[in-house]
mmCIF file of C-alpha atoms in Angstrom:
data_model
loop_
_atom_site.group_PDB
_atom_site.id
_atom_site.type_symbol
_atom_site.label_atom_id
_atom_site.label_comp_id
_atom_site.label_asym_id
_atom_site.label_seq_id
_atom_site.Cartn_x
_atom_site.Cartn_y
_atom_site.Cartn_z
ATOM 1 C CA UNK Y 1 103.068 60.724 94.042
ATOM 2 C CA UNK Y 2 106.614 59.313 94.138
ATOM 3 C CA UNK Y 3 105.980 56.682 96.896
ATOM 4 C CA UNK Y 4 102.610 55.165 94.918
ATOM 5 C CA UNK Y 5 104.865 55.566 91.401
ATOM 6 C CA UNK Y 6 107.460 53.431 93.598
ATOM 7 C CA UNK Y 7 105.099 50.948 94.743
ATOM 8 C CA UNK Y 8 103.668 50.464 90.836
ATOM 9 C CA UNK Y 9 106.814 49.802 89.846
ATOM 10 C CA UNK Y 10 108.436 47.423 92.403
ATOM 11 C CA UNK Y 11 104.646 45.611 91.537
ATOM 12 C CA UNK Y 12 105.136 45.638 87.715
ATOM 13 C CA UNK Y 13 108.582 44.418 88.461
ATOM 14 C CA UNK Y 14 107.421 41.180 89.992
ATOM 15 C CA UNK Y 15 104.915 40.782 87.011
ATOM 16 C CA UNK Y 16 105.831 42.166 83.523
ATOM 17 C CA UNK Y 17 109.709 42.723 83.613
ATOM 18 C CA UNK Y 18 109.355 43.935 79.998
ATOM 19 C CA UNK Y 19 106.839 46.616 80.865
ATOM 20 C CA UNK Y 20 109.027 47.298 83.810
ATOM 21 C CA UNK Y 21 112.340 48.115 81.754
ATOM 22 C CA UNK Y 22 110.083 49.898 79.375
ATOM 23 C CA UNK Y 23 108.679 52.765 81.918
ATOM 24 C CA UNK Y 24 111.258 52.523 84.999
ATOM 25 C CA UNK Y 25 112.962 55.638 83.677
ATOM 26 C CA UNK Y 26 109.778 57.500 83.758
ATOM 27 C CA UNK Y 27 109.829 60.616 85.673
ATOM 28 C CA UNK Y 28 106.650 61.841 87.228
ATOM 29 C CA UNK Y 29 106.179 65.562 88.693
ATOM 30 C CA UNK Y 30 103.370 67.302 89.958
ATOM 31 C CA UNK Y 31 104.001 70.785 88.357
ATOM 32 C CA UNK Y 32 100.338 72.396 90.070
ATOM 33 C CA UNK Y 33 97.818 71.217 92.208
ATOM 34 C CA UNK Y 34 95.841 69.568 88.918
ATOM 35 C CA UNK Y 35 98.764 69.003 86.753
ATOM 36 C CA UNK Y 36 101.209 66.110 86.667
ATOM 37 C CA UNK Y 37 103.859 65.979 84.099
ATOM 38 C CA UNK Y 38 105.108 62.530 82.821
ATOM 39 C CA UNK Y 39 108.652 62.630 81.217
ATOM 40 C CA UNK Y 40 109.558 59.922 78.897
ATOM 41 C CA UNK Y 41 112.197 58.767 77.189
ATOM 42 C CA UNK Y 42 111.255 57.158 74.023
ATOM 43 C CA UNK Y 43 107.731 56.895 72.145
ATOM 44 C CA UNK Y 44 107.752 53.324 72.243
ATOM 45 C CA UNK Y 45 108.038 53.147 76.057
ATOM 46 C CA UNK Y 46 105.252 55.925 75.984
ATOM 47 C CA UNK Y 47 103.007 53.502 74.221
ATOM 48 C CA UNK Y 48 103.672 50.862 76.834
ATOM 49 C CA UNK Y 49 102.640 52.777 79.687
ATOM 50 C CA UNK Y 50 99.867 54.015 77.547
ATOM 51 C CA UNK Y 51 98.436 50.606 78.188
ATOM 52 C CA UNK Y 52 98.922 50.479 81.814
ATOM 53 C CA UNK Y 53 98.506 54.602 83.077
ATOM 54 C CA UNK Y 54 94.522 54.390 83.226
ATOM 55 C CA UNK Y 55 95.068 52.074 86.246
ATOM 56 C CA UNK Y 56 98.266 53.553 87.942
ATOM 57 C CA UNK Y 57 96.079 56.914 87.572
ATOM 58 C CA UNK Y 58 92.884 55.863 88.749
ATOM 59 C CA UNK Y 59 94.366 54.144 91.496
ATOM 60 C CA UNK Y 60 96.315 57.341 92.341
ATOM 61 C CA UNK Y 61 93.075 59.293 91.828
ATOM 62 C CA UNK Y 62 91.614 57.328 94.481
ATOM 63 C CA UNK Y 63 94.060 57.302 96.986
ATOM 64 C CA UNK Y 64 94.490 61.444 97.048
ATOM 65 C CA UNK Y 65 90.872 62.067 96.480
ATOM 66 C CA UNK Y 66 91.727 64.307 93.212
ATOM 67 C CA UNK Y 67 89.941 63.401 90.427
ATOM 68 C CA UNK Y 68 90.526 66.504 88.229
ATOM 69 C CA UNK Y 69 94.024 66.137 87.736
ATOM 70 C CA UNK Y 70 95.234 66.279 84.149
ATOM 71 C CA UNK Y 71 98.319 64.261 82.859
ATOM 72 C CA UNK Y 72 101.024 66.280 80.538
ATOM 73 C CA UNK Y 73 103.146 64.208 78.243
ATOM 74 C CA UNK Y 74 106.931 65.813 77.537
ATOM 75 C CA UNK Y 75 110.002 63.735 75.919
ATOM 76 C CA UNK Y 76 113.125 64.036 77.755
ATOM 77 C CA UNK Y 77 116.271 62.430 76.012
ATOM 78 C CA UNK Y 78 118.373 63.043 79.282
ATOM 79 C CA UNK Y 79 116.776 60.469 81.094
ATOM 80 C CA UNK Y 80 117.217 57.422 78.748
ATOM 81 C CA UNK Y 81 118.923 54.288 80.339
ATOM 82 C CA UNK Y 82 121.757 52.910 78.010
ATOM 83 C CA UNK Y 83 122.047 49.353 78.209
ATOM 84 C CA UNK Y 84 125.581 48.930 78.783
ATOM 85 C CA UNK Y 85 126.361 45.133 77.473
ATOM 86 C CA UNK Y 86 129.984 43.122 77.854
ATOM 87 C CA UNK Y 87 131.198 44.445 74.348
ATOM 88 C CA UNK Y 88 130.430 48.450 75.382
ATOM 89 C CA UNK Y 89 131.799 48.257 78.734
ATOM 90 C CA UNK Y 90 134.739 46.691 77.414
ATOM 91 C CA UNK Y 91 135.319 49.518 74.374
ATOM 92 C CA UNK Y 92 135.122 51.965 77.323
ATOM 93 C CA UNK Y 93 138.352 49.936 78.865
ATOM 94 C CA UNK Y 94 139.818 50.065 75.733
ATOM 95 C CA UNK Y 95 139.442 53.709 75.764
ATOM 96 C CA UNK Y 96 141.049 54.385 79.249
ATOM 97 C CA UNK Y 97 144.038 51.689 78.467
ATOM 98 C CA UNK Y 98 144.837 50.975 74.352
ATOM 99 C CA UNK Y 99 146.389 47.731 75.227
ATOM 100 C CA UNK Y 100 143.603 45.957 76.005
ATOM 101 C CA UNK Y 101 142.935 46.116 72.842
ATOM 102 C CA UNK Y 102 146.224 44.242 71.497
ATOM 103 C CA UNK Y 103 144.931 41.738 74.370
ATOM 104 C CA UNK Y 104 142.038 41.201 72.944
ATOM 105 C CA UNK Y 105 143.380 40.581 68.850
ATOM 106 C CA UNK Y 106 145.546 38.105 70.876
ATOM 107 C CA UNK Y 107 143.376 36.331 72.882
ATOM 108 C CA UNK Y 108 140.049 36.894 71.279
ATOM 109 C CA UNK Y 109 137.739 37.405 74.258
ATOM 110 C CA UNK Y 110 134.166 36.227 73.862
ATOM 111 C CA UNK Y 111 132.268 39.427 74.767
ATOM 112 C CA UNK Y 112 129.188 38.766 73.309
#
């Protein structure tokens, strides 16, 4: 299951980069022989792959010769990506080292 979730990925990559950020995070067990458990982060990204599991599934389906399998939705917080952007990795600096900070005031870095 990991190596076709892989594959559908590294595909949607080259295609819909949006859809791609949205469900990359997505973890996918098989918790019994006709059970696999999707873990998601957010309900928006949910609704995303919503749109695009009836043909990662099917495919799947086909290629294990299980058609009975049922899919279990659970939210899991821990495995939301944060998008770290110039400004956040920079307040983390600022953190470690407090003069960075009288750096900045003084020479007004464009972090946006």
């Amino acid at each position: 299951m990991d190596r076709e979730w892989e594959i559908f990925l590294k595909n949607t990559s080259k295609t819909n980069t949006f859809l791609y950020n949205a469900i990359s995070s997505f973890k996918m067990e098989k918790s019994d022989e006709n059970l696999v458990v999707v873990k998601y982060s957010s309900e928006f990204a949910k609704s995303e792959f919503d749109r695009v599991s009836p043909e990662f599934f099917n495919h799947f389906r086909h290629k294990v010769n299980n058609f009975k399998f049922e899919i279990d939705y659970q939210t899991d917080l821990t495995i939301k990506k944060e998008v770290m952007t110039k400004r956040k990795i920079f307040e983390k600096f600022v953190e470690i080292n407090p003069l960075l900070k009288d750096l900045d005031d003084l020479m007004r870095f464009d972090l946006s």
